[in-house]
Short mmCIF file of C-alpha atoms and ligand atoms in Angstrom, two decimals:
data_model
loop_
_atom_site.label_atom_id
_atom_site.label_comp_id
_atom_site.label_asym_id
_atom_site.label_seq_id
_atom_site.Cartn_x
_atom_site.Cartn_y
_atom_site.Cartn_z
CA MET A 1 0.06 -0.22 0.06
CA ASN A 2 1.25 3.24 -0.94
CA ALA A 3 1.59 6.19 2.24
CA SER A 4 -1.11 8.70 1.99
CA PRO A 5 -0.69 12.11 1.50
CA LEU A 6 -0.14 13.95 5.71
CA GLN A 7 0.86 9.82 6.28
CA PRO A 8 4.81 10.51 7.47
CA ALA A 9 7.64 8.05 7.27
CA GLN A 10 7.28 5.87 10.13
CA ALA A 11 10.53 4.72 11.87
CA PRO A 12 11.49 1.21 10.72
CA ASP A 13 10.51 -0.05 14.21
CA GLY A 14 7.17 1.22 14.06
CA VAL A 15 7.64 3.65 16.93
CA SER A 16 6.41 7.45 16.92
CA THR A 17 8.55 9.44 17.72
CA THR A 18 9.66 13.84 17.63
CA LEU A 19 10.51 13.44 14.25
CA TYR A 20 8.81 10.71 12.93
CA GLY A 21 5.08 10.63 13.47
CA GLY A 22 5.26 12.65 16.49
CA VAL A 23 4.45 16.29 14.12
CA ALA A 24 1.77 15.44 12.80
CA ASN A 25 0.05 18.78 12.05
CA ARG A 26 2.06 21.47 12.79
CA ARG A 27 5.88 22.49 10.93
CA VAL A 28 8.40 20.87 12.47
CA THR A 29 10.64 23.60 14.63
CA VAL A 30 13.62 23.74 16.39
CA ARG A 31 12.70 23.17 19.44
CA ASP A 32 11.22 19.52 17.74
CA ILE A 33 15.68 19.49 16.42
CA ALA A 34 16.80 20.04 19.82
CA LYS A 35 14.16 17.32 21.46
CA ALA A 36 15.71 14.80 18.76
CA LYS A 37 18.97 15.06 19.77
CA GLN A 38 18.28 14.42 23.74
CA GLN A 39 16.60 11.67 22.68
CA GLY A 40 18.68 10.32 20.21
CA GLU A 41 16.46 9.86 17.42
CA ARG A 42 18.47 10.58 13.97
CA TRP A 43 16.75 12.29 11.22
CA SER A 44 16.90 12.77 7.49
CA MET A 45 16.83 16.08 5.45
CA LEU A 46 16.56 16.76 1.73
CA THR A 47 17.25 19.82 -0.98
CA ALA A 48 14.67 20.72 -2.31
CA TYR A 49 14.37 23.37 -4.80
CA ASP A 50 10.82 23.81 -6.06
CA ALA A 51 6.90 23.20 -4.99
CA LEU A 52 6.78 20.03 -6.78
CA THR A 53 9.50 17.62 -5.54
CA ALA A 54 9.21 19.78 -1.89
CA GLY A 55 5.38 18.33 -1.62
CA VAL A 56 6.76 14.84 -2.78
CA PHE A 57 9.78 15.20 0.38
CA ASP A 58 6.62 16.65 3.14
CA GLU A 59 4.25 14.15 2.13
CA ALA A 60 6.99 10.97 2.48
CA GLY A 61 7.51 12.37 6.37
CA ILE A 62 10.98 14.16 5.70
CA PRO A 63 11.41 16.49 8.20
CA VAL A 64 13.64 18.99 7.51
CA LEU A 65 13.50 19.80 3.85
CA LEU A 66 17.02 22.26 2.86
CA VAL A 67 16.75 25.01 -0.18
CA GLY A 68 20.16 24.23 -0.87
CA ASP A 69 22.74 27.06 -2.29
CA SER A 70 23.25 23.40 -4.63
CA ALA A 71 20.38 25.02 -6.60
CA GLY A 72 23.08 26.66 -8.54
CA ASN A 73 24.61 23.46 -10.12
CA CYS A 74 21.37 20.77 -9.36
CA HIS A 75 18.68 23.16 -10.78
CA LEU A 76 20.16 26.52 -12.58
CA GLY A 77 22.61 24.74 -14.76
CA TYR A 78 25.47 26.32 -13.19
CA GLU A 79 28.83 24.45 -12.90
CA THR A 80 29.29 25.78 -9.06
CA THR A 81 26.77 27.22 -6.17
CA VAL A 82 28.89 30.41 -6.31
CA PRO A 83 26.75 32.65 -9.04
CA VAL A 84 23.46 31.93 -7.17
CA THR A 85 21.96 35.36 -6.09
CA MET A 86 20.09 36.17 -3.08
CA ASP A 87 16.62 37.51 -5.44
CA GLN A 88 17.17 33.64 -7.15
CA MET A 89 16.76 31.79 -3.09
CA VAL A 90 14.11 34.01 -2.39
CA MET A 91 12.22 32.88 -5.03
CA LEU A 92 12.91 29.48 -4.61
CA SER A 93 12.46 29.09 -0.94
CA ALA A 94 9.18 30.78 -1.15
CA ALA A 95 7.99 27.98 -3.85
CA VAL A 96 9.22 24.91 -1.15
CA VAL A 97 7.20 26.60 1.33
CA ARG A 98 4.14 27.09 -0.78
CA GLY A 99 4.75 22.79 -1.62
CA THR A 100 5.03 21.99 2.25
CA LYS A 101 3.14 21.21 5.83
CA ARG A 102 5.06 19.83 7.72
CA ALA A 103 8.54 19.99 7.04
CA LEU A 104 11.21 22.84 8.13
CA VAL A 105 12.45 24.95 5.53
CA VAL A 106 15.98 26.20 5.70
CA GLY A 107 17.36 28.47 3.54
CA ASP A 108 20.48 28.48 2.44
CA MET A 109 22.31 31.89 1.71
CA PRO A 110 24.25 31.97 -1.19
CA PHE A 111 27.48 33.72 -1.47
CA GLY A 112 27.78 36.71 -1.19
CA SER A 113 24.99 37.14 0.66
CA TYR A 114 26.83 37.33 4.64
CA GLN A 115 30.01 37.49 4.37
CA GLU A 116 30.59 41.24 4.36
CA SER A 117 29.51 41.98 7.76
CA PRO A 118 26.57 40.75 10.64
CA ALA A 119 24.47 43.39 9.51
CA GLN A 120 24.63 42.33 5.93
CA ALA A 121 23.66 38.97 7.48
CA MET A 122 20.97 40.09 8.77
CA HIS A 123 19.19 42.09 6.26
CA ASN A 124 19.27 38.72 3.56
CA ALA A 125 18.36 36.30 6.61
CA ALA A 126 15.71 38.66 7.21
CA ARG A 127 14.61 38.27 3.25
CA LEU A 128 14.53 34.84 3.49
CA MET A 129 12.07 34.88 6.19
CA LYS A 130 9.75 37.98 5.39
CA GLU A 131 9.17 37.15 1.68
CA ALA A 132 10.18 33.30 0.95
CA GLY A 133 8.49 32.45 4.75
CA VAL A 134 11.03 29.98 5.86
CA GLY A 135 11.65 28.50 9.35
CA ALA A 136 15.50 28.78 9.71
CA VAL A 137 18.56 29.99 7.62
CA LYS A 138 21.91 28.55 6.90
CA LEU A 139 25.24 29.90 6.41
CA GLU A 140 28.92 28.75 5.32
CA GLY A 141 31.72 29.02 8.25
CA GLY A 142 32.86 27.91 11.80
CA GLU A 143 34.52 30.37 14.04
CA ARG A 144 34.67 33.55 10.46
CA SER A 145 31.07 33.62 10.70
CA ALA A 146 30.95 33.45 14.11
CA ARG A 147 29.78 36.60 14.87
CA SER A 148 26.85 36.67 12.32
CA ILE A 149 25.08 33.22 13.72
CA GLU A 150 25.04 35.27 16.84
CA LEU A 151 23.33 38.67 15.61
CA LEU A 152 20.61 36.55 13.59
CA VAL A 153 19.77 34.32 16.62
CA GLU A 154 19.86 36.81 18.78
CA ALA A 155 17.09 38.74 16.48
CA GLY A 156 15.12 35.42 16.26
CA ILE A 157 16.60 33.57 13.22
CA PRO A 158 17.21 30.18 13.97
CA VAL A 159 20.58 29.05 12.22
CA MET A 160 22.05 26.05 11.02
CA ALA A 161 25.52 25.94 10.37
CA HIS A 162 28.07 24.82 7.87
CA ILE A 163 31.47 23.60 8.61
CA GLY A 164 33.91 21.27 7.04
CA LEU A 165 33.81 21.03 3.41
CA THR A 166 32.42 24.71 2.35
CA PRO A 167 31.72 24.61 -1.19
CA GLN A 168 31.12 28.57 -1.78
CA SER A 169 34.88 28.45 -1.25
CA VAL A 170 36.05 25.80 -4.31
CA HIS A 171 38.28 28.61 -5.86
CA ALA A 172 40.19 28.95 -3.08
CA LEU A 173 40.09 25.51 -2.00
CA GLY A 174 40.40 24.40 -5.59
CA GLY A 175 38.09 21.67 -6.18
CA TYR A 176 36.19 19.57 -2.76
CA PRO A 177 38.58 17.86 -1.12
CA VAL A 178 38.16 15.56 2.38
CA GLN A 179 38.48 18.61 5.26
CA GLY A 180 39.82 17.95 8.78
CA ARG A 181 42.21 15.43 8.11
CA GLY A 182 45.38 15.52 10.40
CA ASP A 183 45.65 16.65 14.07
CA GLU A 184 45.52 20.16 13.51
CA ALA A 185 42.66 20.66 10.90
CA ALA A 186 40.77 18.33 13.23
CA HIS A 187 41.24 20.39 15.99
CA GLN A 188 40.52 23.48 13.75
CA LEU A 189 37.35 21.69 12.76
CA LEU A 190 36.21 20.64 16.90
CA ARG A 191 36.80 24.76 17.11
CA ASP A 192 34.46 25.91 14.00
CA ALA A 193 32.20 23.44 15.78
CA LYS A 194 32.46 24.68 19.56
CA ALA A 195 32.31 28.61 17.47
CA VAL A 196 28.70 27.99 15.94
CA GLN A 197 27.17 26.38 18.82
CA GLN A 198 28.41 29.10 21.50
CA ALA A 199 27.04 30.97 18.65
CA GLY A 200 23.36 29.78 19.06
CA ALA A 201 23.20 27.53 15.94
CA PHE A 202 20.01 25.00 16.57
CA ALA A 203 22.44 22.24 13.95
CA VAL A 204 25.19 21.92 12.12
CA VAL A 205 26.35 20.93 8.59
CA LEU A 206 29.35 18.77 8.27
CA GLU A 207 30.45 18.14 5.07
CA ALA A 208 33.45 15.94 3.50
CA VAL A 209 34.76 14.62 7.03
CA PRO A 210 36.35 10.95 8.36
CA ALA A 211 33.71 9.25 9.83
CA GLU A 212 35.65 9.42 12.67
CA LEU A 213 36.16 13.00 13.54
CA ALA A 214 32.23 13.63 12.79
CA VAL A 215 31.84 11.25 15.77
CA GLN A 216 33.81 13.13 17.89
CA VAL A 217 32.24 16.74 16.57
CA THR A 218 29.01 14.91 17.64
CA GLU A 219 29.73 13.41 20.98
CA GLN A 220 31.05 17.05 21.97
CA LEU A 221 28.58 18.98 20.83
CA ALA A 222 24.68 19.60 22.71
CA ILE A 223 23.24 20.75 19.14
CA ALA A 224 22.79 18.35 15.88
CA THR A 225 24.90 17.56 13.54
CA VAL A 226 23.80 17.07 9.58
CA GLY A 227 26.34 15.15 8.18
CA ILE A 228 26.97 14.93 4.52
CA GLY A 229 30.07 12.30 3.60
CA ALA A 230 31.04 12.51 7.16
CA GLY A 231 30.06 9.27 7.83
CA ALA A 232 27.01 7.04 9.69
CA GLY A 233 28.29 8.48 13.38
CA THR A 234 26.20 12.14 12.77
CA ASP A 235 22.42 12.55 14.37
CA ALA A 236 21.41 13.33 10.76
CA GLN A 237 22.20 12.74 6.77
CA VAL A 238 21.48 15.63 4.13
CA LEU A 239 21.70 14.49 0.43
CA VAL A 240 21.49 16.98 -2.60
CA TRP A 241 17.84 15.61 -4.01
CA THR A 242 18.92 15.06 -7.37
CA ASP A 243 21.53 13.05 -6.27
CA MET A 244 20.17 10.78 -4.43
CA ALA A 245 17.15 10.55 -6.90
CA GLY A 246 19.01 9.63 -10.01
CA MET A 247 18.46 12.95 -12.01
CA THR A 248 22.20 14.65 -11.08
CA ALA A 249 23.53 15.42 -14.94
CA GLY A 250 27.33 14.10 -14.32
CA ARG A 251 29.36 12.91 -11.33
CA VAL A 252 28.13 12.55 -7.95
CA PRO A 253 30.39 12.69 -5.11
CA LYS A 254 31.55 9.05 -3.88
CA PHE A 255 29.19 9.99 -0.68
CA VAL A 256 25.95 9.63 -2.36
CA LYS A 257 23.61 6.92 -2.36
CA GLN A 258 21.09 6.94 -5.45
CA TYR A 259 17.64 5.37 -4.22
CA ALA A 260 16.10 5.64 -7.68
CA ASP A 261 16.58 6.24 -11.10
CA LEU A 262 14.55 9.15 -12.06
CA ARG A 263 16.66 10.22 -14.70
CA SER A 264 16.40 7.51 -16.91
CA VAL A 265 12.88 7.16 -15.99
CA LEU A 266 11.33 10.60 -17.09
CA GLY A 267 13.85 10.40 -20.01
CA ASP A 268 11.88 7.03 -21.25
CA ALA A 269 8.56 9.02 -20.47
CA ALA A 270 9.64 11.51 -22.87
CA ARG A 271 11.51 9.32 -25.69
CA GLU A 272 8.10 7.72 -25.82
CA PHE A 273 5.70 10.57 -26.46
CA ALA A 274 7.80 11.74 -28.64
CA ALA A 275 7.68 8.54 -30.70
CA GLU A 276 3.55 7.90 -30.28
CA VAL A 277 3.07 11.34 -31.47
CA HIS A 278 5.39 11.01 -34.25
CA ALA A 279 4.00 8.12 -35.08
CA GLY A 280 0.08 9.95 -35.02
CA THR A 281 -1.00 7.39 -32.18
CA PHE A 282 -0.83 9.88 -29.61
CA PRO A 283 -3.96 11.49 -28.75
CA ALA A 284 -6.07 8.69 -29.17
CA PRO A 285 -9.73 8.83 -28.87
CA GLU A 286 -9.58 9.13 -25.26
CA HIS A 287 -7.44 12.12 -25.00
CA THR A 288 -9.58 13.68 -27.70
CA PHE A 289 -12.46 16.29 -27.17
CA LYS A 290 -15.78 15.28 -29.86
N1 MHF B 1 25.23 16.97 -6.83
C1 MHF B 1 25.75 17.90 -6.01
N2 MHF B 1 25.97 17.14 -5.19
C2 MHF B 1 26.30 17.42 -3.66
O1 MHF B 1 26.69 17.18 -2.43
C3 MHF B 1 26.84 19.06 -3.42
C4 MHF B 1 27.19 19.73 -4.74
N3 MHF B 1 26.78 19.44 -5.82
N4 MHF B 1 27.21 21.00 -5.12
C5 MHF B 1 28.31 22.12 -3.74
C6 MHF B 1 28.32 20.83 -2.91
C7 MHF B 1 30.15 19.76 -3.71
N5 MHF B 1 29.98 19.02 -3.16
C8 MHF B 1 30.99 17.69 -3.43
C9 MHF B 1 31.26 17.53 -4.82
C10 MHF B 1 32.57 16.95 -4.93
C11 MHF B 1 32.71 16.16 -4.13
C12 MHF B 1 34.18 14.68 -4.13
O2 MHF B 1 34.28 14.03 -5.57
N6 MHF B 1 34.85 14.92 -3.29
C13 MHF B 1 36.06 14.20 -3.39
C14 MHF B 1 37.22 14.40 -2.00
C15 MHF B 1 38.44 13.54 -2.59
C16 MHF B 1 39.34 13.50 -1.12
O3 MHF B 1 39.43 14.71 -0.92
O4 MHF B 1 39.32 12.25 -0.18
C17 MHF B 1 36.06 12.97 -3.43
O5 MHF B 1 36.64 12.04 -4.46
O6 MHF B 1 34.73 12.21 -2.98
C18 MHF B 1 32.68 16.45 -2.78
C19 MHF B 1 31.58 17.42 -2.32
C20 MHF B 1 29.33 18.65 -1.92
N7 MHF B 1 27.87 19.53 -2.70
C1 KIV B 2 24.43 19.98 0.62
C2 KIV B 2 24.38 20.98 1.35
C3 KIV B 2 24.69 21.21 2.72
C4 KIV B 2 23.88 22.13 1.04
O1 KIV B 2 24.27 23.21 1.40
C5 KIV B 2 23.49 22.39 -0.35
O2 KIV B 2 22.83 21.40 -0.79
O3 KIV B 2 23.58 23.82 -0.86
MG1 MG B 3 24.67 25.05 0.72
#
């Protein structure tokens, strides 16, 4: 039997917990996220860039949806996330909010929208809340972003931090190398994690770091860790939806598991449509007005 709309995914053991089944008729909040950490409940996050797919994930019970700036390469056709603008993020985030009823929607702050100053971060985070209706924002950087995180949190804006591999720094990093390897880099990652927690972040993404280090960070923090390429020991996991559903064109990172092959399903549908039009077999009488 298919899950019906608004029937959230159940935990594999069928137990109704904070984020699986426990939040049925309202949006997930950052308080629910905090409770899940206390109770040791693991949770999932997917990216979404439009109302249609966001609605599918909402009905499937994904408790947190990230309008990632990965929209740049996964949705808008750019090479990287660097060219993505605030106006684009506001438009995509508003669509995801409109398409969902239960998920906490997190809006990613794009490159250049917060690095200048805490005041710039505040201005643009407020735009995502006021114009798009997101429940939280995300920005990249540990110690270097702590002052901005603090200002946003003081103003009542829930903040998800993002440390380890920060893709907006792709040109400085010379690609997407794993972060936190070696003693010095591992200590810096721990300092970054503690800095964003101290600044008031409600969760922190750990991207492309050794699994053992991600476990250390997760054990030492009171806030949730959300791993991507960080092993199985984090409190939550996030994947880019086009990667996990087999829609991404070209290479996907090693940490991706492909749960579906939508690219071939959709391509087959398009090819069949084109062939039937060419053959004159579509539309048939049942698709035709008299
Ligand atoms: N489609 C997509 N999926 C993502 O997860 C993603 C994006 N795009 N764009 C923004 C960033 C970039 N990401 C990436 C992309 C590639 C690797 C990658 O292939 N890294 C090397 C590391 C090797 C090493 O240092 O040992 C790898 O081979 O996995 C990692 C993260 C994650 N984010
Ligand atoms: C991969 C996640 C963490 C992200 O920042 C994005 O999709 O933009
Ligand atoms: Mg991002």
